[in-house]
Short mmCIF file of C-alpha atoms and ligand atoms in Angstrom, two decimals:
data_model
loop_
_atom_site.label_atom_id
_atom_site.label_comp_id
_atom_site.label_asym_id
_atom_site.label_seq_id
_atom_site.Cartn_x
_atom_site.Cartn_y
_atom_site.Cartn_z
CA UNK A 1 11.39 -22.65 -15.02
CA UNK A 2 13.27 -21.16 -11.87
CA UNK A 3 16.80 -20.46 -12.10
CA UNK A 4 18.84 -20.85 -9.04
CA UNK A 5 20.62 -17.64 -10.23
CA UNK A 6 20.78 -15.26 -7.51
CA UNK A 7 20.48 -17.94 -4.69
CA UNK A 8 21.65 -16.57 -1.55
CA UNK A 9 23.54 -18.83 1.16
CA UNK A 10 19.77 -19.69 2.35
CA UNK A 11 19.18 -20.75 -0.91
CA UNK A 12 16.25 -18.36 -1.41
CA UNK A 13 16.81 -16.82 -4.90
CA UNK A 14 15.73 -12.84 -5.54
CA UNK A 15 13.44 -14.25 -8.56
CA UNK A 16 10.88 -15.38 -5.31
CA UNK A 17 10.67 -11.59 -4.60
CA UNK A 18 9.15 -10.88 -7.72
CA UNK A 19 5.43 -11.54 -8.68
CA UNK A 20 4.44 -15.40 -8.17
CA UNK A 21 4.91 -17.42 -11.72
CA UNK A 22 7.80 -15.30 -12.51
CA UNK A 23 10.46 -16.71 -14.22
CA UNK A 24 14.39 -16.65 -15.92
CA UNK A 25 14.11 -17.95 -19.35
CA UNK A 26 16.33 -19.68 -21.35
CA UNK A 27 18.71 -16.62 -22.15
CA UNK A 28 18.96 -15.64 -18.80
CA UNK A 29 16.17 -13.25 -19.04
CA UNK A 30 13.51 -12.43 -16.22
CA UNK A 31 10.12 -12.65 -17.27
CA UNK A 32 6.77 -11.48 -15.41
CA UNK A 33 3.86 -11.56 -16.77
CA UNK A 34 4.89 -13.66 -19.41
CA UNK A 35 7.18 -10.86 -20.29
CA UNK A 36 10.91 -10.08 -20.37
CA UNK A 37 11.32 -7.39 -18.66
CA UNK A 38 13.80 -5.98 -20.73
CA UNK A 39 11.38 -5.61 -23.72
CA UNK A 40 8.85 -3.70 -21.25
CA UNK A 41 11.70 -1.03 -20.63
CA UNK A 42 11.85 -1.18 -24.64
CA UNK A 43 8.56 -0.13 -24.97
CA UNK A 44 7.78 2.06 -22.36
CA UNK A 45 11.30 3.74 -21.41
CA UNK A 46 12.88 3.72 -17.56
CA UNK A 47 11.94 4.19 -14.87
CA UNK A 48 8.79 2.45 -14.88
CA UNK A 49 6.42 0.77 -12.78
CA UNK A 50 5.43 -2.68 -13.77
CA UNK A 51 2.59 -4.41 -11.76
CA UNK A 52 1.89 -8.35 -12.78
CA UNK A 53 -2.09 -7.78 -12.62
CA UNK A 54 -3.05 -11.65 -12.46
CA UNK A 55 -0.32 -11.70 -9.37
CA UNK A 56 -2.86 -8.92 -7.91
CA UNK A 57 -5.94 -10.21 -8.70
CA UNK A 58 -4.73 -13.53 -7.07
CA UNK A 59 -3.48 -11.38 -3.94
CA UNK A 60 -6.96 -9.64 -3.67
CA UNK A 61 -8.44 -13.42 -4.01
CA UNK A 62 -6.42 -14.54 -1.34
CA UNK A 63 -7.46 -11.86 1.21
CA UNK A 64 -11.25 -11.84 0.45
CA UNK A 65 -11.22 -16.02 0.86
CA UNK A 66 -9.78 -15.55 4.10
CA UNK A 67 -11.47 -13.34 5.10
CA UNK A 68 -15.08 -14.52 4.27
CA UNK A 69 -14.37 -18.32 4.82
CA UNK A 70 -13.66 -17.27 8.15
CA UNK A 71 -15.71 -14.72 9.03
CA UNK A 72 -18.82 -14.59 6.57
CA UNK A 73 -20.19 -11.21 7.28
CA UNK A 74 -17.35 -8.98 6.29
CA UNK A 75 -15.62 -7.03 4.04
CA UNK A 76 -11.92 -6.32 2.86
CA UNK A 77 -11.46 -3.06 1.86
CA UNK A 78 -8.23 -2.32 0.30
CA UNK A 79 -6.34 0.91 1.58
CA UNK A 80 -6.09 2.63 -1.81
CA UNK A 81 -3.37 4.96 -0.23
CA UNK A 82 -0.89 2.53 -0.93
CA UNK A 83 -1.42 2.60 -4.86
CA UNK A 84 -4.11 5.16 -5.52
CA UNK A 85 -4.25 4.29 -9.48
CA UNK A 86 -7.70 4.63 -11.52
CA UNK A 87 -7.07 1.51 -13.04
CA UNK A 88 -5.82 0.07 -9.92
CA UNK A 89 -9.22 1.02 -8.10
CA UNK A 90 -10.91 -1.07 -11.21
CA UNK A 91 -9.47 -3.86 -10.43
CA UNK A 92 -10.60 -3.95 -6.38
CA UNK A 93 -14.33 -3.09 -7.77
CA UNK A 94 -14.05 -5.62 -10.42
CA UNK A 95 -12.69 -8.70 -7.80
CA UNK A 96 -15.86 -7.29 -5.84
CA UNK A 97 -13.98 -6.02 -2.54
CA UNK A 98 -14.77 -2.16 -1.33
CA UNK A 99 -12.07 0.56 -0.90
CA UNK A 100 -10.55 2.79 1.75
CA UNK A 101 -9.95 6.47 0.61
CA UNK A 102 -8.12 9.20 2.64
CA UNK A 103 -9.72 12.88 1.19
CA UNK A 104 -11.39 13.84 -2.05
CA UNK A 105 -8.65 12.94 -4.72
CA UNK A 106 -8.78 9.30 -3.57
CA UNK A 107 -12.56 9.04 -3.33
CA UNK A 108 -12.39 10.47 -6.55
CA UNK A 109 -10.14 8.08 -8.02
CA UNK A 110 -12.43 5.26 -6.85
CA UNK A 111 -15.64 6.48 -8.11
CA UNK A 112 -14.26 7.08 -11.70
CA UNK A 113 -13.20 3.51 -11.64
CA UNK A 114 -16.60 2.81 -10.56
CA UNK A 115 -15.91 1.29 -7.16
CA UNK A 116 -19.88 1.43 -5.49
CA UNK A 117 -19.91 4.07 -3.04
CA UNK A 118 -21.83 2.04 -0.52
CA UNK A 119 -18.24 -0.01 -0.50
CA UNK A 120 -16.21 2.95 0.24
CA UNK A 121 -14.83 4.01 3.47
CA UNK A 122 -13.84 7.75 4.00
CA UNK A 123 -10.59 8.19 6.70
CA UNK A 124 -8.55 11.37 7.33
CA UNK A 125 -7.20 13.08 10.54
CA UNK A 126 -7.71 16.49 8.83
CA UNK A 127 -10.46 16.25 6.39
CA UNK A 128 -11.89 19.09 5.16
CA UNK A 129 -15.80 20.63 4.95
CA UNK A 130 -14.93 20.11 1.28
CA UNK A 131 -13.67 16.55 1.39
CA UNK A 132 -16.92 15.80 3.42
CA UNK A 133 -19.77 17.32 1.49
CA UNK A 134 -17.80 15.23 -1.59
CA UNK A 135 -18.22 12.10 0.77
CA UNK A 136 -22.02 12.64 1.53
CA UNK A 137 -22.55 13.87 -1.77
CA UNK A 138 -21.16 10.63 -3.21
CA UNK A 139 -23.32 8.48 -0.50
CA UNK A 140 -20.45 6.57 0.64
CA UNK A 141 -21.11 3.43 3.17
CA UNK A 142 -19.11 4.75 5.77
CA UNK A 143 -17.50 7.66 7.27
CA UNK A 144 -14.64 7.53 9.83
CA UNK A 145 -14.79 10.14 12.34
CA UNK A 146 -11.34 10.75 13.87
CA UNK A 147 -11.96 13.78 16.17
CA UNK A 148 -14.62 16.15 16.91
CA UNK A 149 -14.66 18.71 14.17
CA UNK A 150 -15.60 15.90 11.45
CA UNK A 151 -18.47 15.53 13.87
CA UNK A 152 -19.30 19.28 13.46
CA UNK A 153 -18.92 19.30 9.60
CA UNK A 154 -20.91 16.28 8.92
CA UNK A 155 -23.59 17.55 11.41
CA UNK A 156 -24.02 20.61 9.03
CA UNK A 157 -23.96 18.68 5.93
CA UNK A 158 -25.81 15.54 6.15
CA UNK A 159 -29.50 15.71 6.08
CA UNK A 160 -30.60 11.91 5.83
CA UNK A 161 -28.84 9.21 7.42
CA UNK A 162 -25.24 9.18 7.52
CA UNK A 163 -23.32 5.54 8.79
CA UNK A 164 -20.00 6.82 10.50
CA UNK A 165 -17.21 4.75 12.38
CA UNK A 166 -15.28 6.46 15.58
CA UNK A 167 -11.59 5.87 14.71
CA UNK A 168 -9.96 4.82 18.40
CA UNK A 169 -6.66 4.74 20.15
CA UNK A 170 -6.21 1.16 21.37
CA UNK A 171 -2.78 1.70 22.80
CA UNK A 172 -0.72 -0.65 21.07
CA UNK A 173 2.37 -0.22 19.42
CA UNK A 174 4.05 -2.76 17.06
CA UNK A 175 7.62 -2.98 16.03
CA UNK A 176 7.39 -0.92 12.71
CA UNK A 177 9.06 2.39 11.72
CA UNK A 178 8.11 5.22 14.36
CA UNK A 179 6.77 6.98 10.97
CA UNK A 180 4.10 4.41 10.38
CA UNK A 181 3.02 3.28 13.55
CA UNK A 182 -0.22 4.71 14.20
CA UNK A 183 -2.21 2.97 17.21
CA UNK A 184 0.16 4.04 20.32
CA UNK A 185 -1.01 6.64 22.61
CA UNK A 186 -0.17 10.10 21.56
CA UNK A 187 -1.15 8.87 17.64
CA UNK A 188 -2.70 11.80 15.69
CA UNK A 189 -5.05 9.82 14.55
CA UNK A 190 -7.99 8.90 15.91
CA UNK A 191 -9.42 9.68 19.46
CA UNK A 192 -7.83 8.13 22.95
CA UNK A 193 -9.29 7.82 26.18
CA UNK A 194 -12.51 9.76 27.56
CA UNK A 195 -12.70 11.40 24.35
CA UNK A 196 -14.09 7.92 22.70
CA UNK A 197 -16.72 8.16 25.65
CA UNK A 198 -17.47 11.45 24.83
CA UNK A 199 -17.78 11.10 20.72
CA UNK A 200 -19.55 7.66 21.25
CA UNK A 201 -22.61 9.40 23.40
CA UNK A 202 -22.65 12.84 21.21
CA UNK A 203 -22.86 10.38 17.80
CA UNK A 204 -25.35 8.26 20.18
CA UNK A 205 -27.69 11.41 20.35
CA UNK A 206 -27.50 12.79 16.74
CA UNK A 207 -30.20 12.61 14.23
CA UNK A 208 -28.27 12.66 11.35
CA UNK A 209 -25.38 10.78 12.12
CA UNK A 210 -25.37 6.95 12.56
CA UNK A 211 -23.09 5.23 14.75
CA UNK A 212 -22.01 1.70 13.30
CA UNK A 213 -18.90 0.93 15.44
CA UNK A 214 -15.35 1.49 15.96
CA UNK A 215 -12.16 1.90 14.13
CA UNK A 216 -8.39 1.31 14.81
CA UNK A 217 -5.28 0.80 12.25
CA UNK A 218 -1.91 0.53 14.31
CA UNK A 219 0.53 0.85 12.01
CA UNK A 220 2.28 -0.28 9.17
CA UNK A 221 4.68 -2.87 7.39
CA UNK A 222 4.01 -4.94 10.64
CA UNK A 223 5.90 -8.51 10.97
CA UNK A 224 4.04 -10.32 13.66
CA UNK A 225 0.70 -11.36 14.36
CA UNK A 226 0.73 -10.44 18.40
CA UNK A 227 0.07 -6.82 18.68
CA UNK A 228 -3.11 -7.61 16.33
CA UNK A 229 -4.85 -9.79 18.76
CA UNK A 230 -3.92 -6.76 21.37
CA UNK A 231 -5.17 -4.44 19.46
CA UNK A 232 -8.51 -6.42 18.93
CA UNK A 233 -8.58 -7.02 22.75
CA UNK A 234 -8.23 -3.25 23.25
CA UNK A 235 -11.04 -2.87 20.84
CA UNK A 236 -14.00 -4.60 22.72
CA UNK A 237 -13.06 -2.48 25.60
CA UNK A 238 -15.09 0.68 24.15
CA UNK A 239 -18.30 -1.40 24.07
CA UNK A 240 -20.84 -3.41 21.76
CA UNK A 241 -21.55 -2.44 18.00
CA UNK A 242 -22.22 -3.58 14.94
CA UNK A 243 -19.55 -3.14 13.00
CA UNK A 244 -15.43 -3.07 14.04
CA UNK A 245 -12.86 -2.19 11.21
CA UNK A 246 -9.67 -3.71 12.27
CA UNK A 247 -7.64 -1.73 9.61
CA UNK A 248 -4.49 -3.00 7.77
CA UNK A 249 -0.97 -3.70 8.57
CA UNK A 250 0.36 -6.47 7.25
CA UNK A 251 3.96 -6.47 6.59
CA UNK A 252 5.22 -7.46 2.78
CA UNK A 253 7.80 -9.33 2.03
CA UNK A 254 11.02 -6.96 0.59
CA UNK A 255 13.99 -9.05 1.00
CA UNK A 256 14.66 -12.32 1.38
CA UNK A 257 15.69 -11.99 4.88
CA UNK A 258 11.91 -10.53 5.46
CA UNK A 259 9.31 -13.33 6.40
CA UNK A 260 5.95 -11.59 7.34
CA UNK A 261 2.91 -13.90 8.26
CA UNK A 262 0.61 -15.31 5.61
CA UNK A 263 -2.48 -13.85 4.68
CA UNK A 264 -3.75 -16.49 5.79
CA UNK A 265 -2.14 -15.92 9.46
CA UNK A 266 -2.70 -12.32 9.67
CA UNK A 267 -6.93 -13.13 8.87
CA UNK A 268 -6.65 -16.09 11.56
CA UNK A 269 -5.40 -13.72 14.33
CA UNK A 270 -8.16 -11.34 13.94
CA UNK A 271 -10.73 -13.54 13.66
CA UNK A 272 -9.49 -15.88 16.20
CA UNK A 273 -9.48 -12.71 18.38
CA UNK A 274 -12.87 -11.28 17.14
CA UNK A 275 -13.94 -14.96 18.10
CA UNK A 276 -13.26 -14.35 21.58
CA UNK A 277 -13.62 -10.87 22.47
CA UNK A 278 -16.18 -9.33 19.65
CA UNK A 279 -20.06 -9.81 19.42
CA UNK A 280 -20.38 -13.39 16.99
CA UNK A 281 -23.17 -10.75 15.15
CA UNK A 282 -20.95 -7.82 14.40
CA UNK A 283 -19.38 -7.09 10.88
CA UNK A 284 -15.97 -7.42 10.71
CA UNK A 285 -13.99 -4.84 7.93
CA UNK A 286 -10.12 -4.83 7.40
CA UNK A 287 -7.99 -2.75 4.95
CA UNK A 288 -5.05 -4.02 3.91
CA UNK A 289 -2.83 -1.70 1.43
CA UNK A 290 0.92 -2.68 1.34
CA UNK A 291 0.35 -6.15 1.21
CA UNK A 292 -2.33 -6.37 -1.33
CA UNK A 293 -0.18 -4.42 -4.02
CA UNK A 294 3.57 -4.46 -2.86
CA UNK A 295 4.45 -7.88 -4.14
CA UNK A 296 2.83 -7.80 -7.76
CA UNK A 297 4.83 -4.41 -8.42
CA UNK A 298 8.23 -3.79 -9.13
CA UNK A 299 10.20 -0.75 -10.68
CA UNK A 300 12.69 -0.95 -13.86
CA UNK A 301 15.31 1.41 -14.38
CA UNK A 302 18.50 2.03 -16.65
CA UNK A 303 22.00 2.25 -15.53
CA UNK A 304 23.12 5.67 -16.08
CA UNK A 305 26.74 5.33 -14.06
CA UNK A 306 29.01 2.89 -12.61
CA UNK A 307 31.56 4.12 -10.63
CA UNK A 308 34.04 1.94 -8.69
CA UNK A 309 35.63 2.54 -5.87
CA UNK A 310 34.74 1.99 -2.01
CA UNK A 311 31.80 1.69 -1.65
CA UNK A 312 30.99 0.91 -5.67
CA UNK A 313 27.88 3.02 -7.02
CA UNK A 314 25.57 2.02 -9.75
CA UNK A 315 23.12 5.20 -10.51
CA UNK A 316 19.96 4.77 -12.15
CA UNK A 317 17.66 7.11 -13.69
CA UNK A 318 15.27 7.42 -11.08
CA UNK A 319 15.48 6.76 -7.23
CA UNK A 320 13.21 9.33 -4.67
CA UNK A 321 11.32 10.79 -7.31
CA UNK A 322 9.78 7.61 -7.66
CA UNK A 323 10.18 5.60 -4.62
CA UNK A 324 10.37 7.75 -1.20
CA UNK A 325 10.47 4.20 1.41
CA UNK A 326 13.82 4.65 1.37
CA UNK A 327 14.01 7.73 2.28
CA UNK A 328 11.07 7.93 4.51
CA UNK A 329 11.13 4.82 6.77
CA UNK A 330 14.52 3.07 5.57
CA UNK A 331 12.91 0.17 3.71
CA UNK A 332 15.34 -2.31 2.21
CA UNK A 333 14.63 -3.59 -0.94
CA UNK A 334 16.73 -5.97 -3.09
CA UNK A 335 17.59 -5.28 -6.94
CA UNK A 336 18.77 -7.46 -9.86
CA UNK A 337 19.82 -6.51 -13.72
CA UNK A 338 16.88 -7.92 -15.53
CA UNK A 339 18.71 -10.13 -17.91
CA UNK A 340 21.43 -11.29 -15.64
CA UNK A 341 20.43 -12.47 -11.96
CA UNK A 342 23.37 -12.03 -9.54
CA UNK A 343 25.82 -15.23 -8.35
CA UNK A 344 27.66 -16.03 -5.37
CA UNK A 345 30.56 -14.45 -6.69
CA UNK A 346 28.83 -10.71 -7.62
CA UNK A 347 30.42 -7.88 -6.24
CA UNK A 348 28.18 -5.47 -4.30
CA UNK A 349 27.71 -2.18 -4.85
CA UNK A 350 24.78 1.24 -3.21
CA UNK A 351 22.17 1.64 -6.01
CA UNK A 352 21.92 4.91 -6.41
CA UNK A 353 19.22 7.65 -7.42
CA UNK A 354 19.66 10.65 -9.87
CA UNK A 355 18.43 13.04 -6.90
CA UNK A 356 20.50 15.55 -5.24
CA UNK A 357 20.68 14.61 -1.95
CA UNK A 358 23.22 12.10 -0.50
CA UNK A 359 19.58 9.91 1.35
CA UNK A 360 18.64 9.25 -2.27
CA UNK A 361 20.29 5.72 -1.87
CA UNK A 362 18.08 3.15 -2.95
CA UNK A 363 19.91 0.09 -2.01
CA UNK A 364 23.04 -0.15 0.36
CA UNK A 365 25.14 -2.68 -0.73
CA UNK A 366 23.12 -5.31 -3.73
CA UNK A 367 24.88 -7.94 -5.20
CA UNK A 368 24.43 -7.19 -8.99
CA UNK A 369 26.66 -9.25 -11.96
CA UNK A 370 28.63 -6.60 -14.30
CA UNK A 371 26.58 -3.18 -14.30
CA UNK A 372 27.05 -1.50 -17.17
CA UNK A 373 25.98 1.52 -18.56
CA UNK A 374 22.54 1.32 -20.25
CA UNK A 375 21.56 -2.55 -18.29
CA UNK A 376 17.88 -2.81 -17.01
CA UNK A 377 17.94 -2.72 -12.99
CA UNK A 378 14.26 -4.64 -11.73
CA UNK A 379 13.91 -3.62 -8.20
CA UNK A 380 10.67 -5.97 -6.71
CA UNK A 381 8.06 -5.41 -4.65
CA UNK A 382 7.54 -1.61 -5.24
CA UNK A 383 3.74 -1.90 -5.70
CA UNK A 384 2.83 -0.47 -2.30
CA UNK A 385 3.41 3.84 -1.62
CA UNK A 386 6.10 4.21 -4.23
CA UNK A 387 3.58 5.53 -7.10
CA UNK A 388 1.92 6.51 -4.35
CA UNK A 389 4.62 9.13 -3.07
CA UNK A 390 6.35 9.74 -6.48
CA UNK A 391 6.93 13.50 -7.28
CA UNK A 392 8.88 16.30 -9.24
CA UNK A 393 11.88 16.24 -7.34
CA UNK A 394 15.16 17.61 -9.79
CA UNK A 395 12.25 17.94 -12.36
CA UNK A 396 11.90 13.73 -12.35
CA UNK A 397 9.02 13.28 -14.78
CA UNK A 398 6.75 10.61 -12.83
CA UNK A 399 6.61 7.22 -14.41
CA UNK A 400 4.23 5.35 -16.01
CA UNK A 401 2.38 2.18 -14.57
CA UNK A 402 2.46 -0.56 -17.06
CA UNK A 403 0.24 -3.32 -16.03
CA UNK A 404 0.86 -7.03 -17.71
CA UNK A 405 -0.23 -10.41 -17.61
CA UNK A 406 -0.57 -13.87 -19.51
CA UNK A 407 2.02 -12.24 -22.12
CA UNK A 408 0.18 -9.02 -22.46
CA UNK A 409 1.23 -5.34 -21.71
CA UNK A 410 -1.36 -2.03 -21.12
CA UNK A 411 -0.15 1.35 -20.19
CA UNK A 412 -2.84 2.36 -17.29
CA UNK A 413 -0.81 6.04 -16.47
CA UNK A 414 1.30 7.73 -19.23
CA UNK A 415 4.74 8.62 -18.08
CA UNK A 416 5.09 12.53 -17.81
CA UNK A 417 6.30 15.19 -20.12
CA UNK A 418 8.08 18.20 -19.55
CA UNK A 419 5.06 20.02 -20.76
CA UNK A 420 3.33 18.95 -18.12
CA UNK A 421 5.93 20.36 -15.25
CA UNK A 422 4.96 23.98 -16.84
CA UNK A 423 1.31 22.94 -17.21
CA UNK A 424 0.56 24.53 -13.90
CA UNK A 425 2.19 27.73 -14.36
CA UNK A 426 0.18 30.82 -14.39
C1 PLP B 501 -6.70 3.95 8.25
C2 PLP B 501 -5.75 3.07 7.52
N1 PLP B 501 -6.17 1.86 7.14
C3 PLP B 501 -5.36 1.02 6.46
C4 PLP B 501 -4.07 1.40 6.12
C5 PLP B 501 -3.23 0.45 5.35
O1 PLP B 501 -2.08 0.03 5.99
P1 PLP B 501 -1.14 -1.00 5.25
O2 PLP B 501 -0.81 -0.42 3.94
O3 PLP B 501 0.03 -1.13 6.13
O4 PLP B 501 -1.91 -2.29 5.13
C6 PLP B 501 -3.59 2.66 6.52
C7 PLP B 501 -2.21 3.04 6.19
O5 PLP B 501 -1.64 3.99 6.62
C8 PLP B 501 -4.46 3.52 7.24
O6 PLP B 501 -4.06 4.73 7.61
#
């Protein structure tokens, strides 16, 4: 049953930030996953991260529907930088879709999980003669070639056929974070201008190397569907092939005031615009991270310290170590205490991190109802580039993942120990 606890003046209540089917029970508790989330902090100790895995599966289903009831031959690929998790990686190979990995540690990742190598894609603006030889080795399906020295490399290491992409400039830049926009001129990424020309005809004339088609990702946590059909538009101009990867993009939703476009939307745009200005032959690939994991995560943590004053703080026991967005590209999230959703009438207070540095602020100003020490804070939609990015930082051991679902819990990454911060050590 939904609670209207937490309902803002919109009425839109925090609980639809959380994984869909999740729920306030009876005693005020919030369950997901068909589990309170206070008993998952129980078991598995704060901070954690909790990802509702029939939420994902369902968001994986959603994109690869789209995507093939609209445009047959294609293939989502999911952007595995934004939760690079073995068991994560099982999950995409298991609902059948293919993966994006940026270097070796990713592509290893996905091949333990057993992702088929034909259905990965290999990216990176710097990868290495190491990183490549893993990639040929491994007989990926595709290799994206972002400047000329990945030509050189895989010239010298490929001795049958190897499919590649060329990763392009198309000029566009959408209203994102300067930190993740990626497709404007002057991007490191990828190549601009004559230089397409140039790597087009060179791949054109290689006996090793096979060129498919073209690549382009502009950016990130983008909220509108325009600069997609622009970019697609900018993407016919460097010629015929048979195969375009549009890349991924799509903004999630954090807050309440955030409303992205559907799935469903974002996959209408591109096809609508590979309708009119790509060949009706070619095969169309996107890669969608962020918005295929954000929403089914979400973070738990314990109040360490309340301490009132102006502004009022509530400090957890995590914060940057395990979720840089905030630091990185200023991404607002919303918070609740897990067995008490916020009213009208809660004061406000800056959720705080345990890190030493004033940035490590992981919410200005979230309604919450009586912190006190020891409460569970859930902070939604942390799926997407918060594992991802967690580190050491004041010795923070990183958390576990905790995957649930139809009442069930499974740890899929232990939480760290202290031994291992000195396992390195020489
Ligand atoms: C090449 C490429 N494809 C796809 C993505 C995924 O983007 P998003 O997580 O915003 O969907 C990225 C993210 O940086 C990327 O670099």
């Amino acid at each position: 049953m939904r609670s209207e606890a937490g309902s803002d003046a919109d009425g839109g209540s925090i609980l639809d930030l959380f994984p869909r089917g999740s729920s306030v029970d009876s005693e005020g508790e919030l369950v997901v996953g068909g589990l309170r989330l206070t008993e998952l902090a129980e078991t598995y100790g704060t901070p954690a991260y909790v990802v509702d895995e029939t939420a994902l599966r369902s968001q994986v289903a959603e994109f690869r529907t789209a995507m093939s009831s609209r445009w047959p031959n294609s293939l989502v690929c999911f952007a595995s930088k934004a939760f690079p998790c073995t068991a994560g990686y099982a999950v995409m190979a298991d609902e059948g879709i293919g993966v994006d990995v940026a270097g070796g540690g990713e592509l290893t990742m996905a091949l333990r999980a057993g992702v088929d190598p034909s259905r990965i894609v290999v990216h990176g603006n710097a990868k290495t003669t190491e990183e490549l030889a893993l990639a040929v080795q491994a007989k990926v399906g595709l290799i994206v070639i972002d400047n000329f020295d990945d030509i050189d490399r895989l010239e010298s290491l490929v001795h049958s056929e190897q499919p590649v992409l060329v990763r392009v400039v198309p000029g566009v830049r959408p209203d994102t974070h300067e930190a993740i926009a990626t497709g404007q001129h002057g991007s490191k990424f990828g190549l601009d201008g004559p230089d397409v020309d140039r790597a087009i005809s060179r791949l054109r004339n290689s006996d090793r190397l096979r060129l498919d088609g073209v690549h382009m990702h502009i950016g990130s946590q983008i909220m509108a569907t325009e600069p997609f059909t622009e970019a697609v538009r900018a993407l016919a101009e460097f010629g015929e092939f048979d195969v375009y990867d549009l890349g991924g993009g799509l903004g999630a939703r954090y807050t309440r005031a955030d409303h992205p476009p559907s799935v469903r939307a974002w996959v209408d745009t591109l096809v609508d615009a590979a309708e009119q200005y790509l060949p009706a032959r070619a095969r169309l690939l996107v890669e969608p991270g962020r918005r295929l994991v954000a929403e089914s995560g979400l973070t738990l943590y314990r109040v360490v310290s309340v301490k009132r004053g102006t502004p009022s703080f509530v400090a957890v026991d995590g914060g940057m170590g395990d979720n840089l967005e905030v630091s990185l590209y200023d991404q607002p999230f919303e918070a609740t205490i897990a067995n008490r959703l916020p009213t009208r009438d809660s004061p406000v207070f800056d959720l705080v991190g345990r890190h030493c540095e004033s940035g490590d602020r992981l919410i200005q100003g979230v309604a919450l109802s009586d912190p006190v020490v020891g409460d569970i804070i859930a902070v939604p939609v942390t799926g997407a580039y918060c594992f991802t990015m967690s580190n050491n930082y004041n010795g923070a051991r990183r958390p576990p993942v905790v995957f649930c679902g139809d009442g069930r819990h499974r740890p899929v990454v232990r939480r760290e120990t202290y031994e291992d911060l000195l396992r390195r050590d020489i």
